[in-house]
Amino acid sequence: MAPAPITEDYYMVLEVGQTATRELVIKSYKRLALKLHPDRNAKQDATEAFQLLGRAYETLKDESKRRAYDLIYPSITQSHPSSQTTHTPRPPPASTSHSGALSEAAQIAALQKSKQERSARWWPKKNAFDSSIFELQRDIRRLEQEIKNLDSIVAAEAYEEAQKNSWGTWLLSSIYKKAEDSEEEKARKERERQERRIEKDMKERRLGPKKADLKKEEILFRKAKEEVDAADLLDNEKIRVIQDRICVRETWERQERERVERERIARIWKQQQEQAEKWEREAAEALRKQQAEERAAEQKRQEEQARILEEIIIGRGKKHREQYAHLNIPEYSFTAEGSNPQASTSTCRHDGWWPKVQGRTACPECYETWTYLLECPSCRMKACPRCQAAIRPRMSRRARPRVRTPSPDIFYDYY
């Protein structure tokens, strides 16, 4: 009855890689045997797990069994994918770029894992091919050496036979007589030559298939290596394409981030400029308001000063009139006799030279006390020099005579 086919992944059972050494297999078996032994493991399937561990250990510790198992291992891994592959959680949904980055990273990880699994499957095959090729080469070298030894024996016998049949031997045969071989000896030598010839023919027949098998193994090894290299090259090209795509996307995202950052900085700078302009406008408006208030206050103060000055002047005039009321100074004492003063002053141009009238007298216009007054030569109107400058018509600068105007004596009232 044929044995049941193996369907379990013994490497996964022993928790080792496909390239693990025999010492690592033994060490892992001892550790798991202590852990999975039915006396220490209370699970229901503890016995089955321990038996499976024993079968895996018996298979992988023996080189020939392991080599035979490695030949069917790829079909086992394809029919029973690893738990890591089947139970890998999917990433949560996110934005398009983030999900794209995750999918590309997952693709790169899957391609790298595929390369690793391919490499893990290739190394046992390579070891098997190397072992088979080495055995064939060793057998071929041994057969060739044996054939070479047989040829050397045949060549030695032929040389010896040629020496016997040479002219020198015939000439020296009368001097040096040798014993001739008996019939039995000749038969034995002939039998040995026949056996060597047969052995050489058999070895040459065995050498031909060995060389054919070696050539076939080398072709298979080279083809398998080319397939693995081609698959690795294809995966590397896919990884490079994905990495280039990731690089392009990252460059674009970096440029977008830089553009957004520049726009944000420009927006902040514009806001700061607008805020500064607003502050400047507010400061200028506040300054204008302050200046307007100051001007209004200054105008009010000047008006108040003018009002106070007017009150002072009015009060002083009243004071002078009250003070000199006993003098009975006529309003216009300088008018001509029998003439109307209003008419005379209204018709007079007050032109000409106004002579001085000495004497301490109050001006009839401003009621200020002066040491002298000026008298109009036409209407006899008297006025102080200040009032005379306001009453008298203005003359051009060239025609105006130069008149020395004395300062009024306003301090005599205090003596």
Coordinates of C-alpha atoms in Angstrom, one line a residue:
M1 CA 0.0 0.0 0.0
A2 CA 1.4 3.4 -1.0
P3 CA 2.1 5.8 1.9
A4 CA -0.3 8.8 2.4
P5 CA 0.9 12.0 0.6
I6 CA 2.4 14.6 2.9
T7 CA 0.2 17.8 3.1
E8 CA 1.6 19.5 6.3
D9 CA 4.1 22.3 6.3
Y10 CA 6.8 20.8 8.5
Y11 CA 8.9 24.0 8.5
M12 CA 5.9 25.9 9.9
V13 CA 5.3 23.1 12.5
L14 CA 8.9 23.3 13.7
E15 CA 8.9 27.2 13.4
V16 CA 12.0 27.3 11.3
G17 CA 12.9 28.6 7.8
Q18 CA 13.4 26.4 4.8
T19 CA 17.1 27.1 4.9
A20 CA 17.5 26.2 8.6
T21 CA 20.4 24.0 9.5
R22 CA 20.1 20.6 11.2
E23 CA 21.2 22.0 14.5
L24 CA 18.5 24.6 14.4
V25 CA 15.9 22.0 13.6
I26 CA 17.0 19.9 16.6
K27 CA 17.0 22.9 18.9
S28 CA 13.6 24.0 17.8
Y29 CA 12.2 20.4 18.2
K30 CA 13.5 20.2 21.7
R31 CA 11.9 23.5 22.6
L32 CA 8.5 22.7 21.1
A33 CA 8.6 19.1 22.5
L34 CA 8.7 20.5 26.0
K35 CA 5.9 23.0 25.1
L36 CA 3.6 20.6 23.3
H37 CA 4.1 17.4 25.3
P38 CA 0.7 16.0 26.4
D39 CA 1.8 15.9 30.0
R40 CA 2.3 19.7 29.9
N41 CA -0.3 20.7 27.3
A42 CA -3.9 20.5 28.5
K43 CA -5.5 21.0 25.1
Q44 CA -7.5 18.2 23.5
D45 CA -5.4 18.0 20.3
A46 CA -2.1 17.9 22.3
T47 CA -1.3 14.3 21.3
E48 CA -2.0 15.0 17.6
A49 CA 0.2 18.2 17.7
F50 CA 3.0 16.3 19.4
Q51 CA 2.8 13.4 16.9
L52 CA 2.9 15.9 14.0
L53 CA 5.9 17.6 15.6
G54 CA 7.6 14.2 15.7
R55 CA 6.9 13.4 12.1
A56 CA 8.2 16.9 11.1
Y57 CA 11.4 16.3 13.1
E58 CA 12.0 12.8 11.6
T59 CA 11.6 14.2 8.1
L60 CA 13.7 17.3 8.4
K61 CA 16.6 15.9 10.5
D62 CA 17.4 13.3 7.8
E63 CA 19.1 14.7 4.7
S64 CA 17.6 12.3 2.2
K65 CA 14.0 12.7 3.6
R66 CA 14.4 16.4 3.7
R67 CA 15.7 16.6 0.1
A68 CA 12.7 14.5 -1.0
Y69 CA 10.4 16.8 1.0
D70 CA 11.8 19.9 -0.4
L71 CA 10.9 18.7 -3.9
I72 CA 7.2 18.7 -3.0
Y73 CA 7.3 21.6 -0.6
P74 CA 6.3 24.3 -3.2
S75 CA 3.0 22.4 -3.9
I76 CA 2.4 22.2 -0.2
T77 CA 2.9 26.0 0.3
Q78 CA 0.6 26.7 -2.6
S79 CA -2.2 24.5 -1.3
H80 CA -1.7 25.7 2.3
P81 CA -0.9 29.4 2.4
S82 CA 0.7 30.7 5.5
S83 CA -1.4 32.2 8.3
Q84 CA 0.4 35.5 7.9
T85 CA -0.8 35.7 4.3
T86 CA -4.4 34.8 5.0
H87 CA -4.9 36.8 8.2
T88 CA -3.2 40.0 7.3
P89 CA -5.6 42.8 8.2
R90 CA -6.5 45.3 5.6
P91 CA -5.6 48.9 6.3
P92 CA -8.6 51.2 7.2
P93 CA -10.0 53.4 4.5
A94 CA -8.4 56.8 4.3
S95 CA -7.8 59.6 1.8
T96 CA -7.0 58.8 -1.7
S97 CA -3.3 59.6 -1.5
H98 CA -2.9 57.9 1.9
S99 CA -4.7 54.8 0.6
G100 CA -2.6 54.9 -2.5
A101 CA 0.6 55.1 -0.5
L102 CA -0.6 52.2 1.7
S103 CA -1.5 50.1 -1.4
E104 CA 1.8 50.8 -3.0
A105 CA 3.7 50.0 0.2
A106 CA 1.6 46.8 0.4
Q107 CA 2.5 46.0 -3.2
I108 CA 6.2 46.5 -2.4
A109 CA 5.9 44.4 0.7
A110 CA 4.1 41.6 -1.3
L111 CA 6.8 41.7 -4.0
Q112 CA 9.6 41.5 -1.5
K113 CA 7.8 38.7 0.3
S114 CA 7.4 36.9 -3.0
K115 CA 11.1 37.3 -3.6
Q116 CA 11.9 36.0 -0.2
E117 CA 9.6 33.0 -0.7
R118 CA 11.0 32.4 -4.1
S119 CA 14.5 32.5 -2.7
A120 CA 13.5 30.2 0.1
R121 CA 12.2 27.7 -2.4
W122 CA 15.2 28.1 -4.7
W123 CA 17.8 27.3 -2.2
P124 CA 16.7 23.8 -1.5
K125 CA 16.3 23.2 -5.2
K126 CA 19.8 24.7 -5.8
N127 CA 21.2 22.5 -3.0
A128 CA 19.5 19.4 -4.6
F129 CA 20.9 20.3 -8.0
D130 CA 24.3 21.0 -6.6
S131 CA 24.3 17.6 -4.8
S132 CA 23.1 15.8 -7.9
I133 CA 25.6 17.5 -10.2
F134 CA 28.4 16.8 -7.7
E135 CA 27.5 13.1 -7.5
L136 CA 27.4 12.8 -11.2
Q137 CA 30.7 14.6 -11.7
R138 CA 32.3 12.5 -9.0
D139 CA 31.0 9.3 -10.7
I140 CA 32.2 10.5 -14.1
R141 CA 35.6 11.4 -12.8
R142 CA 35.8 7.9 -11.1
L143 CA 34.8 6.1 -14.3
E144 CA 37.1 8.2 -16.4
Q145 CA 40.0 7.4 -14.0
E146 CA 39.2 3.7 -14.1
I147 CA 39.0 3.8 -17.9
K148 CA 42.3 5.6 -17.9
N149 CA 43.9 3.0 -15.6
L150 CA 42.6 0.2 -17.9
D151 CA 44.1 2.0 -20.9
S152 CA 47.4 2.4 -19.1
I153 CA 47.5 -1.3 -18.4
V154 CA 46.7 -2.1 -22.0
A155 CA 49.4 0.3 -23.2
A156 CA 51.9 -1.3 -20.8
E157 CA 51.1 -4.8 -22.1
A158 CA 51.3 -3.6 -25.7
Y159 CA 54.7 -2.0 -25.0
E160 CA 55.9 -5.2 -23.4
E161 CA 54.7 -7.2 -26.4
A162 CA 56.4 -4.8 -28.7
Q163 CA 59.6 -5.1 -26.8
K164 CA 59.5 -8.9 -27.1
N165 CA 59.0 -8.7 -30.8
S166 CA 61.7 -6.2 -31.5
W167 CA 65.0 -6.8 -33.4
G168 CA 67.1 -6.1 -30.4
T169 CA 65.4 -8.9 -28.4
W170 CA 65.8 -11.3 -31.4
L171 CA 69.5 -10.5 -31.7
L172 CA 70.1 -10.9 -28.0
S173 CA 68.0 -14.1 -27.7
S174 CA 71.0 -16.3 -28.5
I175 CA 72.9 -14.7 -25.7
Y176 CA 70.2 -14.0 -23.1
K177 CA 67.7 -16.8 -23.1
K178 CA 64.4 -16.2 -21.3
A179 CA 61.9 -18.8 -20.3
E180 CA 58.8 -18.7 -22.4
D181 CA 55.3 -18.5 -20.9
S182 CA 53.4 -21.7 -20.6
E183 CA 50.1 -22.2 -22.3
E184 CA 48.2 -21.7 -19.0
E185 CA 50.0 -18.4 -18.4
K186 CA 49.2 -17.3 -21.9
A187 CA 45.6 -18.3 -21.4
R188 CA 45.4 -16.4 -18.1
K189 CA 46.9 -13.3 -19.6
E190 CA 44.5 -13.5 -22.5
R191 CA 41.6 -14.0 -20.1
E192 CA 42.7 -10.9 -18.1
R193 CA 42.9 -8.8 -21.3
Q194 CA 39.4 -9.9 -22.2
E195 CA 38.1 -9.0 -18.8
R196 CA 39.8 -5.6 -18.9
R197 CA 38.3 -5.0 -22.3
I198 CA 34.9 -6.0 -21.1
E199 CA 35.2 -3.8 -18.0
K200 CA 36.3 -0.9 -20.1
D201 CA 33.4 -1.3 -22.4
M202 CA 31.0 -1.5 -19.4
K203 CA 32.5 1.6 -17.9
E204 CA 32.4 3.5 -21.2
R205 CA 28.7 2.5 -21.5
R206 CA 28.0 3.7 -18.0
L207 CA 30.0 6.9 -18.6
G208 CA 27.8 7.9 -21.6
P209 CA 24.5 8.0 -19.6
K210 CA 26.3 9.7 -16.7
K211 CA 27.5 12.5 -18.9
A212 CA 24.1 12.8 -20.5
D213 CA 22.5 13.0 -17.0
L214 CA 25.1 15.6 -16.0
K215 CA 24.3 17.7 -19.0
K216 CA 20.6 17.3 -18.4
E217 CA 21.0 18.4 -14.7
E218 CA 23.1 21.3 -15.7
I219 CA 20.5 22.4 -18.3
L220 CA 17.7 22.0 -15.7
F221 CA 19.7 23.9 -13.1
R222 CA 20.5 26.7 -15.6
K223 CA 16.9 26.9 -16.7
A224 CA 15.6 27.0 -13.1
K225 CA 18.2 29.6 -12.2
E226 CA 17.2 31.7 -15.2
E227 CA 13.5 31.4 -14.3
V228 CA 14.3 32.5 -10.7
D229 CA 16.5 35.4 -11.9
A230 CA 13.9 36.4 -14.5
A231 CA 11.2 36.4 -11.8
D232 CA 13.5 38.4 -9.4
L233 CA 14.3 40.8 -12.2
L234 CA 10.6 41.3 -13.0
D235 CA 9.8 41.9 -9.3
N236 CA 12.7 44.3 -9.0
E237 CA 11.4 46.2 -12.1
K238 CA 7.9 46.3 -10.5
I239 CA 9.4 47.5 -7.2
R240 CA 11.4 50.2 -9.1
V241 CA 8.3 51.4 -11.0
I242 CA 6.3 51.6 -7.8
Q243 CA 9.2 53.4 -6.0
D244 CA 9.4 55.8 -8.9
R245 CA 5.7 56.4 -8.7
I246 CA 6.0 56.9 -4.9
C247 CA 8.9 59.3 -5.5
V248 CA 6.9 61.3 -8.0
R249 CA 3.9 61.5 -5.7
E250 CA 6.0 62.5 -2.8
T251 CA 7.7 65.2 -4.9
W252 CA 4.3 66.5 -6.0
E253 CA 3.0 66.4 -2.4
R254 CA 6.1 68.2 -1.2
Q255 CA 5.7 70.8 -3.9
E256 CA 2.0 71.1 -3.0
R257 CA 2.9 71.5 0.7
E258 CA 5.5 74.2 -0.2
R259 CA 2.9 76.0 -2.4
V260 CA 0.3 75.9 0.4
E261 CA 2.9 77.1 2.9
R262 CA 3.9 79.9 0.5
E263 CA 0.3 80.9 0.1
R264 CA -0.2 80.8 3.8
I265 CA 2.8 83.0 4.4
A266 CA 1.7 85.4 1.7
R267 CA -1.8 85.5 3.2
I268 CA -0.4 86.1 6.7
W269 CA 1.9 88.8 5.3
K270 CA -1.0 90.4 3.4
Q271 CA -3.1 90.3 6.6
Q272 CA -0.2 91.9 8.5
Q273 CA 0.1 94.6 5.8
E274 CA -3.6 95.3 5.9
Q275 CA -3.5 95.4 9.7
A276 CA -0.5 97.7 9.6
E277 CA -2.3 100.0 7.1
K278 CA -5.4 99.9 9.2
W279 CA -3.3 100.8 12.3
E280 CA -1.7 103.6 10.3
R281 CA -5.1 104.9 9.1
E282 CA -6.4 104.7 12.6
A283 CA -3.3 106.5 14.0
A284 CA -3.6 109.1 11.2
E285 CA -7.3 109.5 11.9
A286 CA -6.6 109.8 15.7
L287 CA -3.8 112.3 14.9
R288 CA -6.2 114.3 12.7
K289 CA -8.8 114.2 15.4
Q290 CA -6.3 115.2 18.0
Q291 CA -5.0 118.0 15.8
A292 CA -8.6 119.2 15.1
E293 CA -9.4 119.1 18.8
E294 CA -6.2 121.0 19.5
R295 CA -7.0 123.5 16.8
A296 CA -10.5 123.9 18.2
A297 CA -9.2 124.3 21.7
E298 CA -6.6 126.8 20.4
Q299 CA -9.3 128.7 18.5
K300 CA -11.5 128.6 21.6
R301 CA -8.6 129.8 23.7
Q302 CA -7.8 132.6 21.3
E303 CA -11.5 133.6 21.2
E304 CA -11.6 133.6 24.9
Q305 CA -8.4 135.6 25.0
A306 CA -9.8 138.0 22.4
R307 CA -13.0 138.3 24.4
I308 CA -11.1 138.9 27.6
L309 CA -8.9 141.5 25.8
E310 CA -12.0 143.2 24.4
E311 CA -13.5 143.3 27.9
I312 CA -10.3 144.7 29.2
I313 CA -10.1 147.4 26.5
I314 CA -13.8 148.2 27.0
G315 CA -13.3 148.4 30.7
R316 CA -10.2 150.5 30.3
G317 CA -12.1 152.9 27.9
K318 CA -14.9 153.2 30.4
K319 CA -12.3 153.8 33.1
H320 CA -10.6 156.6 31.1
R321 CA -13.9 158.2 30.3
E322 CA -14.9 158.2 33.9
Q323 CA -11.5 159.4 34.9
Y324 CA -11.4 162.4 32.5
A325 CA -15.1 163.2 32.5
H326 CA -14.4 166.4 34.6
L327 CA -12.2 167.8 31.7
N328 CA -15.3 168.1 29.4
I329 CA -13.3 167.1 26.4
P330 CA -15.4 167.6 23.3
E331 CA -15.8 164.7 20.9
Y332 CA -14.4 166.7 18.1
S333 CA -12.9 169.9 19.5
F334 CA -10.7 170.3 16.5
T335 CA -13.6 171.2 14.1
A336 CA -14.0 174.6 12.7
E337 CA -16.4 177.2 14.2
G338 CA -19.9 177.1 12.9
S339 CA -19.3 173.9 11.0
N340 CA -20.9 170.5 11.5
P341 CA -18.2 168.1 13.0
Q342 CA -19.8 165.0 11.3
A343 CA -19.9 166.8 8.0
S344 CA -16.4 168.2 8.3
T345 CA -14.9 164.8 9.3
S346 CA -16.8 162.9 6.7
T347 CA -15.8 165.3 3.9
C348 CA -12.2 165.7 5.0
R349 CA -9.6 163.4 3.4
H350 CA -7.3 164.0 6.4
D351 CA -4.5 164.5 3.9
G352 CA -1.4 166.4 4.4
W353 CA 1.0 166.9 7.3
W354 CA -0.5 166.5 10.7
P355 CA 1.3 168.9 13.1
K356 CA 1.9 168.1 16.7
V357 CA -0.1 169.5 19.6
Q358 CA 2.1 169.3 22.7
G359 CA 0.6 168.6 26.0
R360 CA -0.4 165.6 28.0
T361 CA -3.8 164.8 26.6
A362 CA -6.1 161.8 26.2
C363 CA -6.9 160.7 22.6
P364 CA -10.5 161.3 21.8
E365 CA -10.6 158.1 19.7
C366 CA -9.0 155.5 22.0
Y367 CA -8.9 157.5 25.3
E368 CA -5.3 156.7 25.9
T369 CA -3.0 159.3 27.4
W370 CA -0.3 160.7 25.1
T371 CA 2.3 163.4 25.6
Y372 CA 1.1 165.0 22.4
L373 CA -1.6 164.6 19.7
L374 CA -1.6 165.1 16.0
E375 CA -4.0 167.6 14.4
C376 CA -5.5 167.3 10.9
P377 CA -4.6 170.5 8.9
S378 CA -8.0 170.5 7.2
C379 CA -10.7 169.6 9.8
R380 CA -8.7 170.2 12.9
M381 CA -9.3 166.6 14.0
K382 CA -7.0 165.5 16.8
A383 CA -5.9 161.9 17.3
C384 CA -2.9 160.0 18.6
P385 CA -0.4 158.7 16.2
R386 CA -1.9 155.2 16.3
C387 CA -5.4 156.4 15.5
Q388 CA -4.1 158.9 13.0
A389 CA -2.4 155.9 11.1
A390 CA -5.9 154.2 10.9
I391 CA -7.8 157.4 10.0
R392 CA -5.4 158.9 7.5
P393 CA -5.5 157.5 4.0
R394 CA -2.6 155.2 3.0
M395 CA 0.1 156.5 0.8
S396 CA 2.5 154.7 -1.5
R397 CA 5.7 153.6 0.1
R398 CA 7.7 156.2 -2.0
A399 CA 5.4 159.1 -1.4
R400 CA 4.8 158.5 2.3
P401 CA 6.9 160.9 4.4
R402 CA 9.0 159.5 7.1
V403 CA 7.5 160.4 10.5
R404 CA 8.9 159.6 13.9
T405 CA 6.1 158.4 16.2
P406 CA 6.9 158.7 19.9
S407 CA 5.8 156.0 22.3
P408 CA 2.7 156.8 24.4
D409 CA 3.2 157.6 28.0
I410 CA 0.7 155.1 29.5
F411 CA 2.4 155.0 32.9
Y412 CA 1.5 158.5 34.1
D413 CA -1.8 157.4 35.5
Y414 CA 0.1 155.5 38.3
Y415 CA 2.0 158.6 39.6

